[in-house]
CSV table of N, CA and C in Angstrom, one decimal:
chain,number,residue,atom,x,y,z
A,36,MET,N,-13.6,27.3,1.5
A,36,MET,CA,-12.6,27.0,1.0
A,36,MET,C,-12.0,28.8,1.0
A,37,SER,N,-11.4,28.8,1.7
A,37,SER,CA,-11.5,30.7,1.9
A,37,SER,C,-9.7,31.1,1.6
A,38,VAL,N,-9.1,32.3,1.5
A,38,VAL,CA,-8.1,32.7,0.9
A,38,VAL,C,-7.0,32.3,2.1
A,39,PRO,N,-7.1,32.8,3.2
A,39,PRO,CA,-7.0,32.6,4.5
A,39,PRO,C,-6.1,31.3,5.0
A,40,GLU,N,-7.1,30.1,4.3
A,40,GLU,CA,-6.6,29.0,4.5
A,40,GLU,C,-5.4,28.3,3.3
A,41,LEU,N,-5.5,29.2,1.9
A,41,LEU,CA,-4.9,29.1,0.6
A,41,LEU,C,-3.1,29.1,1.4
A,42,ILE,N,-3.5,30.9,1.5
A,42,ILE,CA,-2.3,31.3,1.8
A,42,ILE,C,-1.4,30.3,3.3
A,43,LYS,N,-2.2,30.0,4.7
A,43,LYS,CA,-1.8,29.4,5.7
A,43,LYS,C,-1.4,27.9,5.5
A,44,THR,N,-1.3,27.1,4.0
A,44,THR,CA,-1.6,26.4,2.8
A,44,THR,C,0.4,26.3,2.2
A,45,LEU,N,0.1,27.1,1.9
A,45,LEU,CA,1.2,28.3,1.2
A,45,LEU,C,2.4,27.8,2.0
A,46,GLU,N,2.1,28.6,3.2
A,46,GLU,CA,3.6,29.2,4.4
A,46,GLU,C,3.5,27.1,5.0
A,47,MET,N,2.9,26.4,5.0
A,47,MET,CA,2.9,25.2,5.4
A,47,MET,C,4.2,24.3,4.5
A,48,GLN,N,3.6,24.8,3.3
A,48,GLN,CA,4.1,23.9,2.3
A,48,GLN,C,6.1,24.7,2.2
A,49,ASP,N,6.2,26.1,2.2
A,49,ASP,CA,7.3,27.1,2.5
A,49,ASP,C,8.0,25.7,3.4
A,50,GLU,N,7.4,25.7,5.3
A,50,GLU,CA,8.2,25.0,6.0
A,50,GLU,C,9.0,23.3,5.6
A,51,VAL,N,8.2,22.8,4.8
A,51,VAL,CA,8.5,21.4,4.5
A,51,VAL,C,9.4,21.7,3.4
A,52,LEU,N,8.7,22.0,2.6
A,52,LEU,CA,9.8,22.5,1.3
A,52,LEU,C,11.3,23.1,1.8
A,53,GLY,N,11.3,23.5,2.7
A,53,GLY,CA,12.1,24.1,3.3
A,53,GLY,C,13.5,23.4,3.8
A,54,GLN,N,12.0,22.0,4.7
A,54,GLN,CA,12.8,20.6,5.5
A,54,GLN,C,13.9,20.0,4.6
A,55,LEU,N,12.9,19.2,3.4
A,55,LEU,CA,13.8,18.9,2.4
A,55,LEU,C,14.5,19.6,2.4
A,56,GLY,N,15.1,20.7,1.3
A,56,GLY,CA,15.9,21.7,0.9
A,56,GLY,C,17.3,21.3,1.5
A,57,ASP,N,16.9,21.5,3.2
A,57,ASP,CA,18.1,21.2,4.4
A,57,ASP,C,18.9,19.7,4.3
A,58,LEU,N,17.2,18.8,4.2
A,58,LEU,CA,18.2,17.5,3.9
A,58,LEU,C,19.3,16.8,2.6
A,59,LEU,N,18.6,17.6,0.9
A,59,LEU,CA,19.3,17.9,0.5
A,59,LEU,C,20.6,18.2,0.5
A,60,VAL,N,20.8,19.4,0.7
A,60,VAL,CA,22.6,20.0,1.5
A,60,VAL,C,22.8,19.1,2.3
A,61,LYS,N,22.3,18.3,3.5
A,61,LYS,CA,23.0,17.2,4.3
A,61,LYS,C,23.3,16.0,3.2
A,62,GLN,N,22.7,15.8,2.2
A,62,GLN,CA,22.9,14.3,1.7
A,62,GLN,C,24.0,14.8,0.9
A,63,ARG,N,23.5,15.6,0.1
A,63,ARG,CA,25.3,16.3,-0.4
A,63,ARG,C,26.3,15.8,-0.5
A,64,GLU,N,26.5,16.7,1.2
A,64,GLU,CA,27.5,17.3,1.9
A,64,GLU,C,27.6,15.4,2.0
A,65,ALA,N,26.9,14.8,3.1
A,65,ALA,CA,27.4,12.9,2.6
A,65,ALA,C,27.8,12.9,1.9
A,66,LEU,N,27.0,12.5,0.9
A,66,LEU,CA,27.8,12.1,-0.4
A,66,LEU,C,28.9,12.5,-0.7
A,67,LYS,N,29.7,13.4,-0.4
A,67,LYS,CA,31.1,14.0,-0.9
A,67,LYS,C,31.8,13.3,0.0
A,68,ASP,N,31.9,13.6,1.3
A,68,ASP,CA,32.2,12.7,2.1
A,68,ASP,C,32.2,12.1,2.3
A,69,GLY,N,31.5,10.5,1.5
A,69,GLY,CA,31.5,9.2,2.2
A,69,GLY,C,30.5,8.5,3.3
A,70,ARG,N,29.9,9.2,3.6
A,70,ARG,CA,29.2,9.2,5.2
A,70,ARG,C,27.9,8.4,4.9
A,71,LEU,N,28.3,7.0,4.3
A,71,LEU,CA,27.0,6.2,3.6
A,71,LEU,C,26.0,6.0,5.3
A,72,GLN,N,26.6,6.2,5.8
A,72,GLN,CA,25.0,5.2,7.2
A,72,GLN,C,24.7,6.7,7.1
A,73,VAL,N,25.3,7.9,8.0
A,73,VAL,CA,24.2,9.2,7.2
A,73,VAL,C,23.9,9.6,6.3
A,74,LEU,N,24.2,8.4,4.8
A,74,LEU,CA,23.5,9.1,3.9
A,74,LEU,C,22.0,8.3,3.9
A,75,GLN,N,21.7,6.6,4.4
A,75,GLN,CA,20.9,6.6,4.5
A,75,GLN,C,20.1,6.7,5.6
A,76,ASP,N,20.5,7.1,6.5
A,76,ASP,CA,19.6,8.0,7.9
A,76,ASP,C,18.8,9.1,6.9
A,77,LEU,N,19.2,9.9,6.6
A,77,LEU,CA,18.9,11.3,5.8
A,77,LEU,C,18.0,10.2,4.6
A,78,PHE,N,18.5,9.4,3.7
A,78,PHE,CA,17.3,8.8,3.1
A,78,PHE,C,15.7,8.6,3.9
A,79,LYS,N,16.1,8.3,4.3
A,79,LYS,CA,14.7,7.8,5.3
A,79,LYS,C,13.8,8.7,5.9
A,80,GLU,N,14.3,9.5,6.2
A,80,GLU,CA,13.7,11.2,7.0
A,80,GLU,C,13.3,11.6,5.7
A,81,MET,N,14.1,11.7,4.3
A,81,MET,CA,13.3,12.6,3.2
A,81,MET,C,12.6,12.1,3.1
A,82,GLN,N,11.9,10.5,3.0
A,82,GLN,CA,10.6,10.1,2.8
A,82,GLN,C,9.9,10.5,3.7
A,83,PHE,N,10.1,10.5,4.8
A,83,PHE,CA,8.9,11.0,5.7
A,83,PHE,C,8.7,12.0,5.6
A,84,VAL,N,9.6,13.1,4.8
A,84,VAL,CA,8.9,14.4,5.1
A,84,VAL,C,8.6,14.9,3.6
A,85,SER,N,9.1,14.1,1.9
A,85,SER,CA,8.4,14.0,1.4
A,85,SER,C,6.9,13.7,1.3
A,86,VAL,N,6.5,12.5,2.1
A,86,VAL,CA,4.9,12.4,2.3
A,86,VAL,C,4.1,13.6,2.5
A,87,LYS,N,4.8,14.2,3.6
A,87,LYS,CA,3.8,15.8,4.5
A,87,LYS,C,4.0,16.6,3.1
A,88,ALA,N,5.0,16.9,2.4
A,88,ALA,CA,5.0,18.0,1.5
A,88,ALA,C,4.5,17.4,-0.1
A,89,GLN,N,4.1,16.7,0.1
A,89,GLN,CA,3.0,15.6,-1.4
A,89,GLN,C,1.2,16.1,-0.7
A,90,ALA,N,1.3,15.9,0.6
A,90,ALA,CA,0.3,15.9,1.6
A,90,ALA,C,-0.2,17.7,1.0
A,91,LEU,N,0.6,18.2,1.9
A,91,LEU,CA,0.4,20.0,0.9
A,91,LEU,C,0.3,20.1,-0.3
A,92,GLU,N,0.4,19.4,-1.2
A,92,GLU,CA,0.5,20.1,-2.3
A,92,GLU,C,-1.0,19.5,-3.1
A,93,THR,N,-1.3,18.7,-2.1
A,93,THR,CA,-2.6,18.0,-2.6
A,93,THR,C,-3.4,19.0,-2.1
A,94,LYS,N,-3.5,19.0,-0.5
A,94,LYS,CA,-4.5,20.2,-0.4
A,94,LYS,C,-4.1,21.6,-0.9
A,95,ARG,N,-3.5,22.3,-1.4
A,95,ARG,CA,-2.9,23.1,-2.0
A,95,ARG,C,-3.5,22.9,-3.2
A,96,SER,N,-3.6,22.2,-4.1
A,96,SER,CA,-4.4,22.0,-5.0
A,96,SER,C,-5.7,21.7,-4.8
A,97,ARG,N,-6.1,21.6,-4.0
A,97,ARG,CA,-7.5,21.4,-3.9
A,97,ARG,C,-8.2,22.5,-3.6
A,98,LEU,N,-7.7,23.5,-2.6
A,98,LEU,CA,-8.0,24.4,-2.6
A,98,LEU,C,-8.1,25.6,-3.4
A,99,SER,N,-7.1,25.8,-4.2
A,99,SER,CA,-7.0,26.5,-5.0
A,99,SER,C,-8.0,26.3,-6.2
A,100,SER,N,-8.4,24.8,-6.1
A,100,SER,CA,-8.9,24.7,-7.8
A,100,SER,C,-10.7,25.2,-7.2
A,101,ALA,N,-11.1,24.7,-5.8
A,101,ALA,CA,-12.1,25.5,-5.1
A,101,ALA,C,-12.2,26.8,-4.9
A,102,LEU,N,-11.2,27.6,-4.9
A,102,LEU,CA,-11.3,28.8,-4.7
A,102,LEU,C,-11.9,29.7,-5.9
A,103,ALA,N,-10.7,28.9,-7.1
A,103,ALA,CA,-11.0,29.5,-8.5
A,103,ALA,C,-12.1,29.3,-9.1
A,104,ALA,N,-13.0,28.2,-8.7
A,104,ALA,CA,-14.2,27.5,-9.3
A,104,ALA,C,-15.4,29.0,-8.5
A,105,GLN,N,-14.5,29.8,-7.8
A,105,GLN,CA,-15.8,30.4,-6.4
A,105,GLN,C,-16.0,31.4,-7.0
A,106,MET,N,-14.6,31.6,-7.3
A,106,MET,CA,-14.2,32.7,-8.0
A,106,MET,C,-13.9,33.6,-9.5
A,107,GLY,N,-14.5,32.1,-10.1
A,107,GLY,CA,-14.8,32.2,-11.6
A,107,GLY,C,-13.7,32.1,-12.9
A,108,CYS,N,-12.3,31.7,-12.3
A,108,CYS,CA,-10.9,31.9,-12.9
A,108,CYS,C,-10.3,30.9,-12.8
A,109,GLU,N,-9.5,30.5,-13.4
A,109,GLU,CA,-7.9,30.1,-13.5
A,109,GLU,C,-7.4,29.4,-11.7
A,110,PRO,N,-7.5,28.0,-12.0
A,110,PRO,CA,-6.6,28.3,-10.0
A,110,PRO,C,-5.5,28.5,-10.4
A,111,VAL,N,-5.1,29.1,-10.7
A,111,VAL,CA,-3.4,29.7,-11.0
A,111,VAL,C,-3.7,30.8,-10.1
A,112,LEU,N,-2.1,31.2,-9.2
A,112,LEU,CA,-2.0,31.9,-8.3
A,112,LEU,C,-2.4,33.4,-8.6
A,113,SER,N,-1.8,33.4,-9.8
A,113,SER,CA,-1.8,34.8,-10.5
A,113,SER,C,-3.1,35.8,-10.3
A,114,GLN,N,-4.2,34.3,-10.8
A,114,GLN,CA,-5.1,35.0,-11.4
A,114,GLN,C,-6.5,34.8,-10.0
A,115,LEU,N,-6.1,34.6,-9.1
A,115,LEU,CA,-6.5,33.6,-8.2
A,115,LEU,C,-5.9,35.4,-6.7
A,116,SER,N,-4.6,35.0,-7.1
A,116,SER,CA,-4.6,37.4,-6.3
A,116,SER,C,-4.9,38.4,-7.3
A,117,ASP,N,-4.9,38.8,-8.4
A,117,ASP,CA,-5.7,39.7,-9.1
A,117,ASP,C,-7.0,39.6,-8.5
A,118,VAL,N,-7.5,38.6,-8.5
A,118,VAL,CA,-10.0,38.8,-7.9
A,118,VAL,C,-9.3,38.8,-7.0
A,119,VAL,N,-8.7,38.2,-6.0
A,119,VAL,CA,-8.7,38.3,-4.5
A,119,VAL,C,-8.6,40.8,-4.2
A,120,GLY,N,-7.5,40.3,-5.4
A,120,GLY,CA,-7.3,41.5,-5.0
A,120,GLY,C,-7.0,42.3,-3.4
A,121,GLY,N,-6.1,43.8,-3.0
A,121,GLY,CA,-6.3,44.2,-1.7
A,121,GLY,C,-5.0,43.8,-1.2
A,122,GLU,N,-5.2,43.9,-0.1
A,122,GLU,CA,-3.7,42.8,1.1
A,122,GLU,C,-4.5,41.4,1.3
A,123,GLU,N,-5.1,40.9,0.9
A,123,GLU,CA,-5.0,39.4,0.9
A,123,GLU,C,-4.3,39.3,-0.4
A,124,GLY,N,-4.8,40.0,-1.7
A,124,GLY,CA,-4.6,38.9,-2.8
A,124,GLY,C,-3.0,39.5,-2.8
A,125,GLU,N,-1.9,40.0,-2.6
A,125,GLU,CA,-1.0,40.7,-2.1
A,125,GLU,C,-0.5,39.5,-0.8
A,126,ARG,N,-1.0,39.2,0.0
A,126,ARG,CA,-0.4,38.1,0.3
A,126,ARG,C,-0.6,36.9,-0.1
A,127,LEU,N,-1.4,36.1,-0.5
A,127,LEU,CA,-1.5,35.3,-1.1
A,127,LEU,C,-0.1,34.8,-2.6
A,128,ARG,N,-0.6,35.8,-3.7
A,128,ARG,CA,0.5,36.5,-5.0
A,128,ARG,C,2.4,35.5,-3.3
A,129,ALA,N,2.7,36.7,-2.7
A,129,ALA,CA,4.2,36.8,-1.8
A,129,ALA,C,4.2,35.2,-1.3
A,130,ALA,N,3.2,34.1,-0.8
A,130,ALA,CA,2.8,33.5,0.2
A,130,ALA,C,3.9,32.4,-1.4
A,131,GLY,N,2.8,32.9,-2.1
A,131,GLY,CA,3.5,31.6,-3.5
A,131,GLY,C,4.5,31.4,-4.1
A,132,ASP,N,4.9,32.6,-4.4
A,132,ASP,CA,5.9,33.5,-4.2
A,132,ASP,C,7.7,33.0,-4.1
A,133,VAL,N,6.9,32.6,-2.7
A,133,VAL,CA,8.1,32.3,-1.9
A,133,VAL,C,8.3,30.7,-2.0
A,134,VAL,N,7.4,30.3,-1.7
A,134,VAL,CA,7.0,28.6,-2.7
A,134,VAL,C,7.6,28.0,-4.0
A,135,LEU,N,7.6,29.0,-4.3
A,135,LEU,CA,8.0,29.3,-6.1
A,135,LEU,C,9.6,29.1,-5.7
A,136,LYS,N,10.4,30.3,-5.3
A,136,LYS,CA,11.3,29.9,-5.1
A,136,LYS,C,12.2,29.2,-4.2
A,137,ARG,N,11.4,28.5,-3.6
A,137,ARG,CA,11.6,26.7,-2.7
A,137,ARG,C,12.0,26.1,-3.3
A,138,VAL,N,10.9,25.9,-4.4
A,138,VAL,CA,10.7,24.8,-5.4
A,138,VAL,C,12.0,24.9,-6.5
A,139,GLY,N,12.6,26.3,-6.7
A,139,GLY,CA,13.8,26.7,-7.8
A,139,GLY,C,15.0,25.6,-7.0
A,140,PHE,N,15.5,26.3,-5.8
A,140,PHE,CA,16.1,26.3,-5.1
A,140,PHE,C,16.5,24.3,-4.9
A,141,LEU,N,15.3,23.9,-4.8
A,141,LEU,CA,15.2,22.0,-4.0
A,141,LEU,C,15.6,21.4,-5.7
A,142,ARG,N,14.8,21.9,-6.8
A,142,ARG,CA,15.3,21.5,-8.2
A,142,ARG,C,17.0,21.3,-8.3
A,143,SER,N,17.4,22.6,-8.3
A,143,SER,CA,19.0,22.8,-7.9
A,143,SER,C,19.7,22.0,-7.3
A,144,GLU,N,19.4,21.9,-6.6
A,144,GLU,CA,19.7,20.5,-5.9
A,144,GLU,C,19.8,19.6,-5.6
A,145,MET,N,18.7,19.0,-6.3
A,145,MET,CA,18.3,17.6,-6.7
A,145,MET,C,19.6,17.8,-8.3
A,146,ARG,N,19.9,19.1,-8.9
A,146,ARG,CA,20.1,18.3,-10.1
A,146,ARG,C,22.0,17.7,-9.8
A,147,LEU,N,21.7,18.7,-8.9
A,147,LEU,CA,23.0,18.6,-8.3
A,147,LEU,C,23.8,17.1,-7.3
A,148,MET,N,22.8,16.8,-6.5
A,148,MET,CA,22.2,15.8,-6.6
A,148,MET,C,22.6,14.5,-7.3
A,149,GLU,N,21.8,14.5,-8.8
A,149,GLU,CA,21.8,13.3,-9.9
A,149,GLU,C,23.2,13.8,-9.9
A,150,LEU,N,23.8,14.3,-10.3
A,150,LEU,CA,25.5,14.4,-11.1
A,150,LEU,C,25.9,14.1,-9.9
A,151,LEU,N,26.3,13.8,-8.9
A,151,LEU,CA,27.7,14.0,-7.7
A,151,LEU,C,26.8,12.0,-8.1
A,152,MET,N,25.6,11.6,-7.9
A,152,MET,CA,25.5,10.3,-8.1
A,152,MET,C,25.8,9.3,-9.0
A,153,ASP,N,25.8,10.6,-10.0
A,153,ASP,CA,26.6,9.9,-11.4
A,153,ASP,C,27.8,10.0,-11.4
A,154,GLU,N,28.7,10.6,-10.8
A,154,GLU,CA,29.6,10.8,-10.7
A,154,GLU,C,30.5,9.4,-10.0
A,155,ALA,N,29.5,9.1,-8.7
A,155,ALA,CA,30.1,8.4,-7.7
A,155,ALA,C,30.1,7.0,-8.3
A,156,LYS,N,29.0,6.8,-9.3
A,156,LYS,CA,28.8,5.1,-10.1
A,156,LYS,C,29.9,5.3,-10.6
A,157,VAL,N,30.4,6.3,-11.6
A,157,VAL,CA,31.3,6.4,-12.3
A,157,VAL,C,33.1,5.7,-12.0
A,158,LEU,N,32.6,6.7,-10.3
A,158,LEU,CA,34.1,5.8,-10.3
A,158,LEU,C,34.8,4.7,-9.6
A,159,ASN,N,33.0,4.6,-9.0
A,159,ASN,CA,32.4,2.8,-8.0
A,159,ASN,C,32.8,1.9,-9.2
A,160,GLU,N,32.5,2.0,-10.6
A,160,GLU,CA,32.3,1.7,-11.5
A,160,GLU,C,34.6,1.0,-12.2
A,161,MET,N,35.1,1.9,-12.5
A,161,MET,CA,36.4,2.2,-12.4
A,161,MET,C,37.1,1.8,-11.2
A,162,LEU,N,36.6,1.7,-9.6
A,162,LEU,CA,37.3,0.9,-9.2
A,162,LEU,C,37.1,-0.6,-9.1
A,163,ILE,N,36.3,-1.0,-9.2
A,163,ILE,CA,36.0,-1.8,-9.1
A,163,ILE,C,36.2,-2.8,-10.9
A,164,ASN,N,36.5,-2.3,-12.1
A,164,ASN,CA,37.2,-2.7,-13.1
A,164,ASN,C,39.0,-2.2,-13.1
A,165,GLU,N,39.3,-1.8,-11.8
A,165,GLU,CA,40.6,-1.8,-11.3
A,165,GLU,C,41.0,-2.4,-10.6
A,166,TRP,N,39.9,-2.9,-9.6
A,166,TRP,CA,40.7,-4.5,-9.4
A,166,TRP,C,40.2,-6.1,-9.8
A,167,ARG,N,39.4,-5.4,-10.6
A,167,ARG,CA,39.1,-6.8,-11.2
A,167,ARG,C,40.4,-7.4,-12.3
A,168,ARG,N,40.8,-6.0,-12.5
A,168,ARG,CA,42.3,-6.4,-13.6
A,168,ARG,C,43.2,-6.4,-12.5
A,169,MET,N,43.8,-6.3,-11.2
A,169,MET,CA,44.8,-6.7,-10.7
A,169,MET,C,45.0,-8.3,-10.4
A,170,ARG,N,43.1,-8.0,-9.6
A,170,ARG,CA,43.1,-9.8,-9.3
A,170,ARG,C,43.2,-10.6,-10.6
A,171,ASP,N,43.0,-10.4,-11.7
A,171,ASP,CA,42.8,-11.4,-12.7
A,171,ASP,C,44.4,-12.5,-13.0
A,172,PRO,N,45.9,-11.2,-12.9
A,172,PRO,CA,46.8,-12.2,-13.0
A,172,PRO,C,47.5,-12.7,-12.2
A,173,MET,N,47.1,-11.8,-10.6
A,173,MET,CA,47.6,-12.8,-9.4
A,173,MET,C,46.8,-14.2,-9.3
A,174,GLU,N,45.8,-14.5,-9.7
A,174,GLU,CA,45.2,-15.4,-9.2
A,174,GLU,C,46.1,-16.6,-10.6
A,175,ASN,N,46.2,-16.1,-10.9
A,175,ASN,CA,47.1,-16.8,-12.1
A,175,ASN,C,48.8,-17.5,-11.6
A,176,ALA,N,49.2,-16.7,-10.5
A,176,ALA,CA,50.4,-16.5,-9.8
A,176,ALA,C,50.9,-17.3,-8.9
A,177,GLY,N,50.0,-18.5,-8.4
A,177,GLY,CA,50.5,-19.6,-8.5
A,177,GLY,C,49.2,-19.9,-7.2
A,178,GLY,N,49.8,-19.8,-5.4
A,178,GLY,CA,49.1,-20.2,-4.4
A,178,GLY,C,48.4,-19.1,-3.9
A,179,PHE,N,48.8,-18.2,-4.2
A,179,PHE,CA,48.4,-16.6,-3.4
A,179,PHE,C,46.9,-16.4,-4.1
A,180,SER,N,45.6,-16.0,-3.6
A,180,SER,CA,44.8,-14.9,-4.2
A,180,SER,C,44.1,-13.9,-3.8
A,181,ALA,N,43.7,-13.2,-5.0
A,181,ALA,CA,43.6,-12.0,-4.0
A,181,ALA,C,41.6,-11.8,-4.0
A,182,ARG,N,40.9,-12.2,-4.2
A,182,ARG,CA,39.4,-12.3,-4.4
A,182,ARG,C,38.9,-11.8,-2.9
A,183,ILE,N,38.1,-10.6,-3.3
A,183,ILE,CA,37.5,-10.2,-2.6
A,183,ILE,C,36.2,-10.3,-2.2
């Protein structure tokens, strides 16, 4: 287990998390525009990229724990970078900071998506209830049926 390997893993994590962020933004836009087929395709792509992100997180966690055990500290980025010190410690800290920033962006995008989905659900329920309300009087009006 080496510091350069952990740095490389953090850089790969940043790249994959960036892909997830791009997909979340595309999903948000598709949801706002009502492009359901695009949204479904993006969900499939999101599943694929999420698996890569999970694999990299597992690798990062394993590397951090092994390095921490070697260096006699906790598997926390700030402690690892302090113990490593020098330019390599700074590179490690910087790579971790970039990943943390990316995770913050993903969390905010996921909150936005959740709000949009909740709003879409409420709107759909309102439409369904309105259609049902309009359908009932028409069904009792004779031979015409407005059933959907």
